Amino acid sequence: MSVMSAARDAAVNGALLRVTGLSKSYRGPQGPLPVLRGVDLALAAGTSLALMGESGSGKSTLLHLVAGLDHADSGAIRIDDVEVTKLDDDGRAALRRKTLGVVFQQFNLVPSLTVGDNLALQARLAGRYDCDWRDALADRLGLSALLDRYPEQLSGGQQQRVAVGRALAPRPRLLLADEPTGNLDEATGDAVLDLLLELSATAGAAVLMVTHSALLAAKLDRRATLAGGRLAL
Amino acid sequence: MRQFLYALATLASHWRRRPGQFAALFVGLAIATALWSGVAALNDQARRSYDHAAGALGLGASPSLVAASGGFFVQDMFIALRRAGWKVSPILEGTIRLGDKSYRLVGVEPLTLPKISSAKMPTGEALNDFLGPPGRALAAPQTLRALGLAMGATPRIGDADRLPPLAIAEDLSPGMIVVDIGVAQRLLHRPARLSRLLIAEEPAPDAPALAAVIGEALRRVEADEAPELAKLTDSFHLNLTAFGLLAYVVGLFIAHASFGLAFEQRLPIIRTLRAIGASLRALTFALIAELTLLALLAGVAGMIGGYLIAAALLPDMAASLEGLYGAELDGALGLAPSWWISGIGMALIGAVIAAASGLVKTLRLPVLAIAQPFAWREAQRHWLYRQAALAALALLGAAAALLLGEGLEAGFVSMAGLLLGAALALPLPLAAMLRLGERRARGPLTKWFFADALQQLPGLSLALMALLLALSTNIGVGSMVEGFRRTFAQWLDQRLVAEIYFEAASETDAHRIETWLARREDVAAILPLCKAKTTRRASAIETAWPVEIVGAPPHETFSAHFPLLETRADAWGSVARGDAALVSEQLARRLRLELGSHLNIPTPTGDWRVEIVGLYPDYGAAKGQLRVDRDALVSRWPDARKLDYMLRAKAESAPDVMLALQSEFGAGVARIIDQAALKQRSMTIFERTFAVTAALDALTLVVSAIALFASLTTLAAARTPQLAPLWAAGVSRRSLSLLEFVRVTLFAAATALVSVPLGLALAYDLVAIVNVRAFGWRLPFHVFPSQWLEVFALALLTAALAALLPIRRLARIAPASLLAVFANER
């Protein structure tokens, strides 16, 4: 299936995420360095897509643009019916808070909050804190006994599970994961990803994940590769 | 609101993990507020005391009539003026000694007092008690407390007299005792004499003119013409305020350094919050709310600290002001609401100043960029260049104030510009020194040492600036005080040559004593002095400043020992001839007199034209002074005070002479003092005068040590990732700790080196500009290299103490912590 046909299908089926003609370049010593050159992408609700490519191919840039963490040069990003590229800073923050969940490679937990508070943080910000759901997440992620600990007292795998739980706690429509297992060993990474996909399905969230690993990518519904600034399935 | 609250809670949770950093921030703000509000409380207290003193009985608030020639006048003039329709009220003022302290005795006639004064007098039965025998002595509660007496007590004055029963009058200023005029005349041995007439109401248009009633004997002094304590002491308070401000700035350096590091360390949290959807607006409000809350908490703590500092320094300041200006302060500290408001305001302003740049930088950096490690510090690096430009501006401002400004304020502006400019410029020579070290270094570890120190500089520069300010203030103020101490001691030795000084109770006593002394073989010389006072606006003395004229007989005691700053040949001979005078430095500066100038002194017998043949230092005097020949003074001023004597005697026989004098004349000798006691007392006043300055100086140094400690402690946490690779490469933890120690002491030593020229410039500014403009006298500029060594050692000690805890922690760091750096490497 081509990207364009996927986008068409998704549009017909009511795509959750629709990216069209997205371009982005960075300023380099020799002038602008294009990273994305008119990327098109569509993702239906409840589905998952692995975004692959070599280092520097623009995978993380695409993810950051979708999350509203960075600005595109041109093109459009729609999540549900919201045009992300036209939102101001407050609008993008609200989108991240209420519609998205983001998991980074470096976990990015708040070191001064306990595991329990970290898990609840985004849900509380979004006004969607559900104690039962948090407990269910903690239970499923194997964190129930660690709720009063601080991140520095956890292993890397445990920290990433907290990050996954935090992203899923507000029941986001779309989960964005930037190499979520990059800091973990293969077995732990596998386990964390399985949980991420399982819980995303339970929460009804679509998943867009950046990864280097073909093995991990194979666990997702679809795979796309970024090369030369363009996306190919 | 929800977002704001959770963002605030998340940001504030940072402090729970870093209580040391929070303590540094809190202490920085609290100390800044404490030192500032402490000084403000002292100043407020002094001003209230002056107002109180001026307002008490309205003596300063009403116009009055005083003797044209100064001194006392006969009571008949009061009667003559009342008969002529003038609404005047008689006053007799003098000093009495109760125990070992002097008190101001004021005799009043309550029925004729102006309204403003009579409102403060007793009424009804109490008024009858005051007027009828034995009368009452009204005093403030503080005065009774100081005397250790209860109401109704009748303390003894000298051997013969007693005060009437004491009664409390709340409105009186401490140190003042009010009695009926008749009682005052008896106690002060001034029968039928008055010192002034308060004008209760302006005379009616048809009332005869003053001159028509009593001739030229009295002159009118307007309420605002009297020298005011507040004006006299303004310079002192400006000095204190400048110190308070300096300490405030040093405190802010701590807060600024802590805020900066806190922002840097919280960047990941802010990034995470932004990434999971906290809006920039909510984060901004949360940061501002956190800042405000912190400022309020630290502000209140600082105000409490300020109160304690003020309470501790008040006795010394009271002594300073009494020593310098004869001003008396209330002993208890009162706190006005405005003091609280301004103190909390200063804490808030301080917090905003300390946090503003960090806050703005944090909020302006893009979400993804702030995740970069050391982004804040990188931004600081660019700030260094701007800082250098600011330093240049501050130094230019200092130079402009020095060259173009005239008043005391300009002196302080130049000092502030100099200090600020030098502090801002400090990182530049330090960076140059480290770059040079890096270039010259041969071994890899030495090269790393300098490169790493250079990287640490932005994080430590604020603390080092605070240290520089404290050290240079220490050198500057220390040089001035030590120079002054030496000059003052030498001056006392020259000035207090006579072995015995005494004051007779009356002129009759003075004659009796003089005759008796002349018969004693153990008295080598009797040197009678006489004193007159003028504040009259006259052809040459264009000032309302009190001027004392002292007449001394020609004697080797003066010509050989009396210290002079500038003199003409045969100055003492000219003075003895009666047509020349010596002038005190303060008066010379005020009247722009120099050697050879002529001055018309207004006297009761007409103007007296004298040539200025010498200038002498008169340190600490609140009055201007002229010294002339005694006989010449008496001939022009028949009413001049002739009660003071200096006696020359062999040092060993001085105690016998004093004892004999007292046993022979008893109360006829109002005061007797030996040279050693007088020197001791003068030096005590001197030491207490500078006690406040020394205390603030020491506190500033303590604050800078805290600044250094706070910076090192907070930086220590971020050091592990930089040190771990060296440890992995085979450098032991002990060697790393040693290198850290050397790095800190190197910074402190370099800062101390810079502080020496800066301190000397500060001392010069204080001695040659601020002191002259504030007090009217200039001190010789002394340099004390031993003091520099002390300061250098102090800097190293400060740095060593501040570095001890972080370095100890580093030396004992568990290998697992160092390994964790690699485990988390990205």
PDB file of N, CA and C in Angstrom, chain A residues 64 69-70 89-90 92-94 96-98 102 104 106 108-114 117 121-122 124-128 150 152 166 183, chain B residues 2-4 6-7 9-17 268-269 271-282 367-368 824-826:
ATOM      1  N   HIS A  64       8.357  15.402  16.542  1.00  0.00           N
ATOM      2  CA  HIS A  64       8.279  16.678  17.277  1.00  0.00           C
ATOM      3  C   HIS A  64       7.279  17.619  16.619  1.00  0.00           C
ATOM      4  N   LEU A  69       5.882  20.386  19.144  1.00  0.00           N
ATOM      5  CA  LEU A  69       7.057  20.859  19.883  1.00  0.00           C
ATOM      6  C   LEU A  69       7.965  21.711  19.007  1.00  0.00           C
ATOM      7  N   ASP A  70       7.741  21.633  17.695  1.00  0.00           N
ATOM      8  CA  ASP A  70       8.579  22.392  16.763  1.00  0.00           C
ATOM      9  C   ASP A  70       7.669  22.909  15.642  1.00  0.00           C
ATOM     10  N   ASP A  89       0.910  28.745  20.724  1.00  0.00           N
ATOM     11  CA  ASP A  89       1.621  27.964  21.729  1.00  0.00           C
ATOM     12  C   ASP A  89       0.665  27.345  22.754  1.00  0.00           C
ATOM     13  N   ASP A  90      -0.303  28.149  23.220  1.00  0.00           N
ATOM     14  CA  ASP A  90      -1.267  27.631  24.195  1.00  0.00           C
ATOM     15  C   ASP A  90      -2.096  26.493  23.597  1.00  0.00           C
ATOM     16  N   ARG A  92      -1.248  24.456  21.173  1.00  0.00           N
ATOM     17  CA  ARG A  92      -0.445  23.235  21.016  1.00  0.00           C
ATOM     18  C   ARG A  92      -0.244  22.541  22.363  1.00  0.00           C
ATOM     19  N   ALA A  93      -0.052  23.382  23.422  1.00  0.00           N
ATOM     20  CA  ALA A  93       0.094  22.801  24.764  1.00  0.00           C
ATOM     21  C   ALA A  93      -1.183  22.048  25.149  1.00  0.00           C
ATOM     22  N   ALA A  94      -2.341  22.654  24.833  1.00  0.00           N
ATOM     23  CA  ALA A  94      -3.629  21.997  25.173  1.00  0.00           C
ATOM     24  C   ALA A  94      -3.778  20.695  24.400  1.00  0.00           C
ATOM     25  N   ARG A  96      -1.347  18.719  23.333  1.00  0.00           N
ATOM     26  CA  ARG A  96      -0.455  17.712  23.934  1.00  0.00           C
ATOM     27  C   ARG A  96      -1.047  17.180  25.238  1.00  0.00           C
ATOM     28  N   ARG A  97      -1.643  18.113  25.977  1.00  0.00           N
ATOM     29  CA  ARG A  97      -2.169  17.750  27.286  1.00  0.00           C
ATOM     30  C   ARG A  97      -3.343  16.781  27.169  1.00  0.00           C
ATOM     31  N   LYS A  98      -4.232  17.104  26.219  1.00  0.00           N
ATOM     32  CA  LYS A  98      -5.512  16.390  26.195  1.00  0.00           C
ATOM     33  C   LYS A  98      -5.598  15.286  25.143  1.00  0.00           C
ATOM     34  N   VAL A 102       3.187  11.526  24.983  1.00  0.00           N
ATOM     35  CA  VAL A 102       4.511  11.494  24.362  1.00  0.00           C
ATOM     36  C   VAL A 102       5.465  10.700  25.250  1.00  0.00           C
ATOM     37  N   PHE A 104       9.518   9.665  25.516  1.00  0.00           N
ATOM     38  CA  PHE A 104      10.838   9.961  24.969  1.00  0.00           C
ATOM     39  C   PHE A 104      11.823   8.839  25.300  1.00  0.00           C
ATOM     40  N   GLN A 106      14.666   9.336  26.644  1.00  0.00           N
ATOM     41  CA  GLN A 106      15.311   9.614  27.942  1.00  0.00           C
ATOM     42  C   GLN A 106      14.330   9.633  29.116  1.00  0.00           C
ATOM     43  N   ASN A 108      12.469  11.269  30.741  1.00  0.00           N
ATOM     44  CA  ASN A 108      12.019  12.608  31.142  1.00  0.00           C
ATOM     45  C   ASN A 108      10.987  12.599  32.252  1.00  0.00           C
ATOM     46  N   LEU A 109      11.302  11.850  33.281  1.00  0.00           N
ATOM     47  CA  LEU A 109      10.429  11.892  34.456  1.00  0.00           C
ATOM     48  C   LEU A 109      10.833  13.098  35.303  1.00  0.00           C
ATOM     49  N   VAL A 110       9.906  13.520  36.154  1.00  0.00           N
ATOM     50  CA  VAL A 110      10.249  14.626  37.058  1.00  0.00           C
ATOM     51  C   VAL A 110      10.930  14.001  38.273  1.00  0.00           C
ATOM     52  N   PRO A 111      12.234  14.282  38.445  1.00  0.00           N
ATOM     53  CA  PRO A 111      12.982  13.563  39.483  1.00  0.00           C
ATOM     54  C   PRO A 111      12.502  13.861  40.896  1.00  0.00           C
ATOM     55  N   SER A 112      11.839  14.996  41.060  1.00  0.00           N
ATOM     56  CA  SER A 112      11.431  15.366  42.416  1.00  0.00           C
ATOM     57  C   SER A 112      10.036  14.868  42.776  1.00  0.00           C
ATOM     58  N   LEU A 113       9.370  14.160  41.835  1.00  0.00           N
ATOM     59  CA  LEU A 113       8.050  13.599  42.138  1.00  0.00           C
ATOM     60  C   LEU A 113       8.156  12.085  42.273  1.00  0.00           C
ATOM     61  N   THR A 114       7.283  11.518  43.087  1.00  0.00           N
ATOM     62  CA  THR A 114       7.293  10.052  43.240  1.00  0.00           C
ATOM     63  C   THR A 114       6.762   9.400  41.965  1.00  0.00           C
ATOM     64  N   ASP A 117       3.100  10.138  41.569  1.00  0.00           N
ATOM     65  CA  ASP A 117       2.809  11.500  41.098  1.00  0.00           C
ATOM     66  C   ASP A 117       3.222  11.676  39.641  1.00  0.00           C
ATOM     67  N   LEU A 121       0.776  12.855  36.597  1.00  0.00           N
ATOM     68  CA  LEU A 121       1.033  14.257  36.280  1.00  0.00           C
ATOM     69  C   LEU A 121       0.251  14.798  35.080  1.00  0.00           C
ATOM     70  N   GLN A 122       0.381  14.112  33.922  1.00  0.00           N
ATOM     71  CA  GLN A 122      -0.281  14.653  32.717  1.00  0.00           C
ATOM     72  C   GLN A 122      -1.800  14.594  32.853  1.00  0.00           C
ATOM     73  N   ARG A 124      -3.506  14.850  35.497  1.00  0.00           N
ATOM     74  CA  ARG A 124      -3.933  15.945  36.375  1.00  0.00           C
ATOM     75  C   ARG A 124      -3.923  17.270  35.637  1.00  0.00           C
ATOM     76  N   LEU A 125      -2.865  17.477  34.846  1.00  0.00           N
ATOM     77  CA  LEU A 125      -2.794  18.724  34.071  1.00  0.00           C
ATOM     78  C   LEU A 125      -3.978  18.822  33.114  1.00  0.00           C
ATOM     79  N   ALA A 126      -4.356  17.661  32.559  1.00  0.00           N
ATOM     80  CA  ALA A 126      -5.447  17.656  31.574  1.00  0.00           C
ATOM     81  C   ALA A 126      -6.818  17.655  32.232  1.00  0.00           C
ATOM     82  N   GLY A 127      -6.843  17.499  33.561  1.00  0.00           N
ATOM     83  CA  GLY A 127      -8.125  17.441  34.271  1.00  0.00           C
ATOM     84  C   GLY A 127      -8.842  16.114  34.031  1.00  0.00           C
ATOM     85  N   ARG A 128      -8.053  15.067  33.752  1.00  0.00           N
ATOM     86  CA  ARG A 128      -8.664  13.767  33.475  1.00  0.00           C
ATOM     87  C   ARG A 128      -8.110  12.699  34.403  1.00  0.00           C
ATOM     88  N   TYR A 150      11.194   7.341  44.153  1.00  0.00           N
ATOM     89  CA  TYR A 150      11.544   8.416  43.224  1.00  0.00           C
ATOM     90  C   TYR A 150      12.235   7.812  41.996  1.00  0.00           C
ATOM     91  N   GLU A 152      14.988   8.153  40.524  1.00  0.00           N
ATOM     92  CA  GLU A 152      16.400   7.749  40.619  1.00  0.00           C
ATOM     93  C   GLU A 152      16.570   6.410  41.335  1.00  0.00           C
ATOM     94  N   ARG A 166       2.584   7.395  32.341  1.00  0.00           N
ATOM     95  CA  ARG A 166       2.248   8.820  32.411  1.00  0.00           C
ATOM     96  C   ARG A 166       1.574   9.266  31.116  1.00  0.00           C
ATOM     97  N   ASN A 183      17.034   3.121  25.280  1.00  0.00           N
ATOM     98  CA  ASN A 183      17.926   3.090  26.436  1.00  0.00           C
ATOM     99  C   ASN A 183      17.851   1.779  27.200  1.00  0.00           C
TER     100      ASN A 183
ATOM    101  N   ARG B   2      -6.058  24.776  37.354  1.00  0.00           N
ATOM    102  CA  ARG B   2      -5.598  23.429  37.659  1.00  0.00           C
ATOM    103  C   ARG B   2      -4.161  23.242  37.160  1.00  0.00           C
ATOM    104  N   GLN B   3      -3.983  23.658  35.900  1.00  0.00           N
ATOM    105  CA  GLN B   3      -2.655  23.557  35.298  1.00  0.00           C
ATOM    106  C   GLN B   3      -1.629  24.316  36.123  1.00  0.00           C
ATOM    107  N   PHE B   4      -2.041  25.536  36.511  1.00  0.00           N
ATOM    108  CA  PHE B   4      -1.148  26.410  37.278  1.00  0.00           C
ATOM    109  C   PHE B   4      -0.743  25.736  38.590  1.00  0.00           C
ATOM    110  N   TYR B   6      -0.836  22.498  39.451  1.00  0.00           N
ATOM    111  CA  TYR B   6       0.005  21.303  39.303  1.00  0.00           C
ATOM    112  C   TYR B   6       1.407  21.673  38.817  1.00  0.00           C
ATOM    113  N   ALA B   7       1.473  22.669  37.963  1.00  0.00           N
ATOM    114  CA  ALA B   7       2.798  23.111  37.504  1.00  0.00           C
ATOM    115  C   ALA B   7       3.578  23.664  38.690  1.00  0.00           C
ATOM    116  N   ALA B   9       3.152  22.943  41.890  1.00  0.00           N
ATOM    117  CA  ALA B   9       3.529  21.849  42.797  1.00  0.00           C
ATOM    118  C   ALA B   9       4.713  21.076  42.229  1.00  0.00           C
ATOM    119  N   THR B  10       4.704  20.832  40.917  1.00  0.00           N
ATOM    120  CA  THR B  10       5.800  20.072  40.291  1.00  0.00           C
ATOM    121  C   THR B  10       7.111  20.845  40.379  1.00  0.00           C
ATOM    122  N   LEU B  11       7.046  22.161  40.075  1.00  0.00           N
ATOM    123  CA  LEU B  11       8.269  22.971  40.148  1.00  0.00           C
ATOM    124  C   LEU B  11       8.783  23.028  41.581  1.00  0.00           C
ATOM    125  N   ALA B  12       7.850  23.207  42.520  1.00  0.00           N
ATOM    126  CA  ALA B  12       8.266  23.347  43.923  1.00  0.00           C
ATOM    127  C   ALA B  12       8.835  22.046  44.466  1.00  0.00           C
ATOM    128  N   SER B  13       8.440  20.909  43.859  1.00  0.00           N
ATOM    129  CA  SER B  13       8.955  19.625  44.363  1.00  0.00           C
ATOM    130  C   SER B  13      10.472  19.536  44.188  1.00  0.00           C
ATOM    131  N   HIS B  14      11.016  20.372  43.289  1.00  0.00           N
ATOM    132  CA  HIS B  14      12.468  20.400  43.067  1.00  0.00           C
ATOM    133  C   HIS B  14      13.216  20.717  44.370  1.00  0.00           C
ATOM    134  N   TRP B  15      12.624  21.630  45.154  1.00  0.00           N
ATOM    135  CA  TRP B  15      13.325  22.076  46.373  1.00  0.00           C
ATOM    136  C   TRP B  15      13.411  20.960  47.404  1.00  0.00           C
ATOM    137  N   ARG B  16      12.446  20.030  47.338  1.00  0.00           N
ATOM    138  CA  ARG B  16      12.470  18.946  48.301  1.00  0.00           C
ATOM    139  C   ARG B  16      13.713  18.088  48.074  1.00  0.00           C
ATOM    140  N   ARG B  17      14.097  17.960  46.821  1.00  0.00           N
ATOM    141  CA  ARG B  17      15.280  17.150  46.516  1.00  0.00           C
ATOM    142  C   ARG B  17      16.563  17.936  46.728  1.00  0.00           C
ATOM    143  N   PRO B 268      15.066  20.477  32.667  1.00  0.00           N
ATOM    144  CA  PRO B 268      14.426  19.222  32.215  1.00  0.00           C
ATOM    145  C   PRO B 268      12.983  19.102  32.696  1.00  0.00           C
ATOM    146  N   ILE B 269      12.724  19.553  33.913  1.00  0.00           N
ATOM    147  CA  ILE B 269      11.350  19.471  34.430  1.00  0.00           C
ATOM    148  C   ILE B 269      10.444  20.374  33.595  1.00  0.00           C
ATOM    149  N   ARG B 271      10.937  21.325  30.588  1.00  0.00           N
ATOM    150  CA  ARG B 271      10.774  20.723  29.260  1.00  0.00           C
ATOM    151  C   ARG B 271       9.719  19.620  29.297  1.00  0.00           C
ATOM    152  N   THR B 272       9.805  18.786  30.324  1.00  0.00           N
ATOM    153  CA  THR B 272       8.838  17.693  30.439  1.00  0.00           C
ATOM    154  C   THR B 272       7.428  18.242  30.578  1.00  0.00           C
ATOM    155  N   LEU B 273       7.302  19.247  31.435  1.00  0.00           N
ATOM    156  CA  LEU B 273       5.970  19.835  31.626  1.00  0.00           C
ATOM    157  C   LEU B 273       5.426  20.407  30.321  1.00  0.00           C
ATOM    158  N   ARG B 274       6.315  21.092  29.593  1.00  0.00           N
ATOM    159  CA  ARG B 274       5.870  21.633  28.304  1.00  0.00           C
ATOM    160  C   ARG B 274       5.489  20.491  27.365  1.00  0.00           C
ATOM    161  N   ALA B 275       6.306  19.422  27.366  1.00  0.00           N
ATOM    162  CA  ALA B 275       6.070  18.311  26.438  1.00  0.00           C
ATOM    163  C   ALA B 275       4.766  17.599  26.732  1.00  0.00           C
ATOM    164  N   ILE B 276       4.378  17.550  27.986  1.00  0.00           N
ATOM    165  CA  ILE B 276       3.124  16.848  28.290  1.00  0.00           C
ATOM    166  C   ILE B 276       1.949  17.811  28.378  1.00  0.00           C
ATOM    167  N   GLY B 277       2.161  19.042  27.929  1.00  0.00           N
ATOM    168  CA  GLY B 277       1.017  19.902  27.695  1.00  0.00           C
ATOM    169  C   GLY B 277       0.794  21.045  28.652  1.00  0.00           C
ATOM    170  N   ALA B 278       1.734  21.308  29.569  1.00  0.00           N
ATOM    171  CA  ALA B 278       1.549  22.495  30.418  1.00  0.00           C
ATOM    172  C   ALA B 278       1.811  23.724  29.559  1.00  0.00           C
ATOM    173  N   SER B 279       0.888  24.681  29.583  1.00  0.00           N
ATOM    174  CA  SER B 279       1.075  25.850  28.707  1.00  0.00           C
ATOM    175  C   SER B 279       2.146  26.774  29.278  1.00  0.00           C
ATOM    176  N   LEU B 280       2.720  27.551  28.370  1.00  0.00           N
ATOM    177  CA  LEU B 280       3.769  28.486  28.761  1.00  0.00           C
ATOM    178  C   LEU B 280       3.220  29.479  29.780  1.00  0.00           C
ATOM    179  N   ARG B 281       1.953  29.869  29.569  1.00  0.00           N
ATOM    180  CA  ARG B 281       1.331  30.850  30.464  1.00  0.00           C
ATOM    181  C   ARG B 281       1.223  30.285  31.893  1.00  0.00           C
ATOM    182  N   ALA B 282       0.756  29.024  31.964  1.00  0.00           N
ATOM    183  CA  ALA B 282       0.620  28.410  33.293  1.00  0.00           C
ATOM    184  C   ALA B 282       1.983  28.288  33.966  1.00  0.00           C
ATOM    185  N   VAL B 367      11.134  24.921  23.402  1.00  0.00           N
ATOM    186  CA  VAL B 367      10.935  23.700  24.187  1.00  0.00           C
ATOM    187  C   VAL B 367      12.054  22.691  23.956  1.00  0.00           C
ATOM    188  N   LEU B 368      12.425  22.501  22.702  1.00  0.00           N
ATOM    189  CA  LEU B 368      13.423  21.478  22.424  1.00  0.00           C
ATOM    190  C   LEU B 368      14.820  21.936  22.813  1.00  0.00           C
ATOM    191  N   ASN B 824      23.863   6.435  32.406  1.00  0.00           N
ATOM    192  CA  ASN B 824      22.828   7.315  31.873  1.00  0.00           C
ATOM    193  C   ASN B 824      23.285   8.093  30.648  1.00  0.00           C
ATOM    194  N   GLU B 825      24.492   7.791  30.180  1.00  0.00           N
ATOM    195  CA  GLU B 825      25.019   8.567  29.069  1.00  0.00           C
ATOM    196  C   GLU B 825      24.119   8.435  27.848  1.00  0.00           C
ATOM    197  N   ARG B 826      23.969   9.554  27.163  1.00  0.00           N
ATOM    198  CA  ARG B 826      23.050   9.505  26.025  1.00  0.00           C
ATOM    199  C   ARG B 826      23.808   9.263  24.744  1.00  0.00           C
TER     200      ARG B 826
END
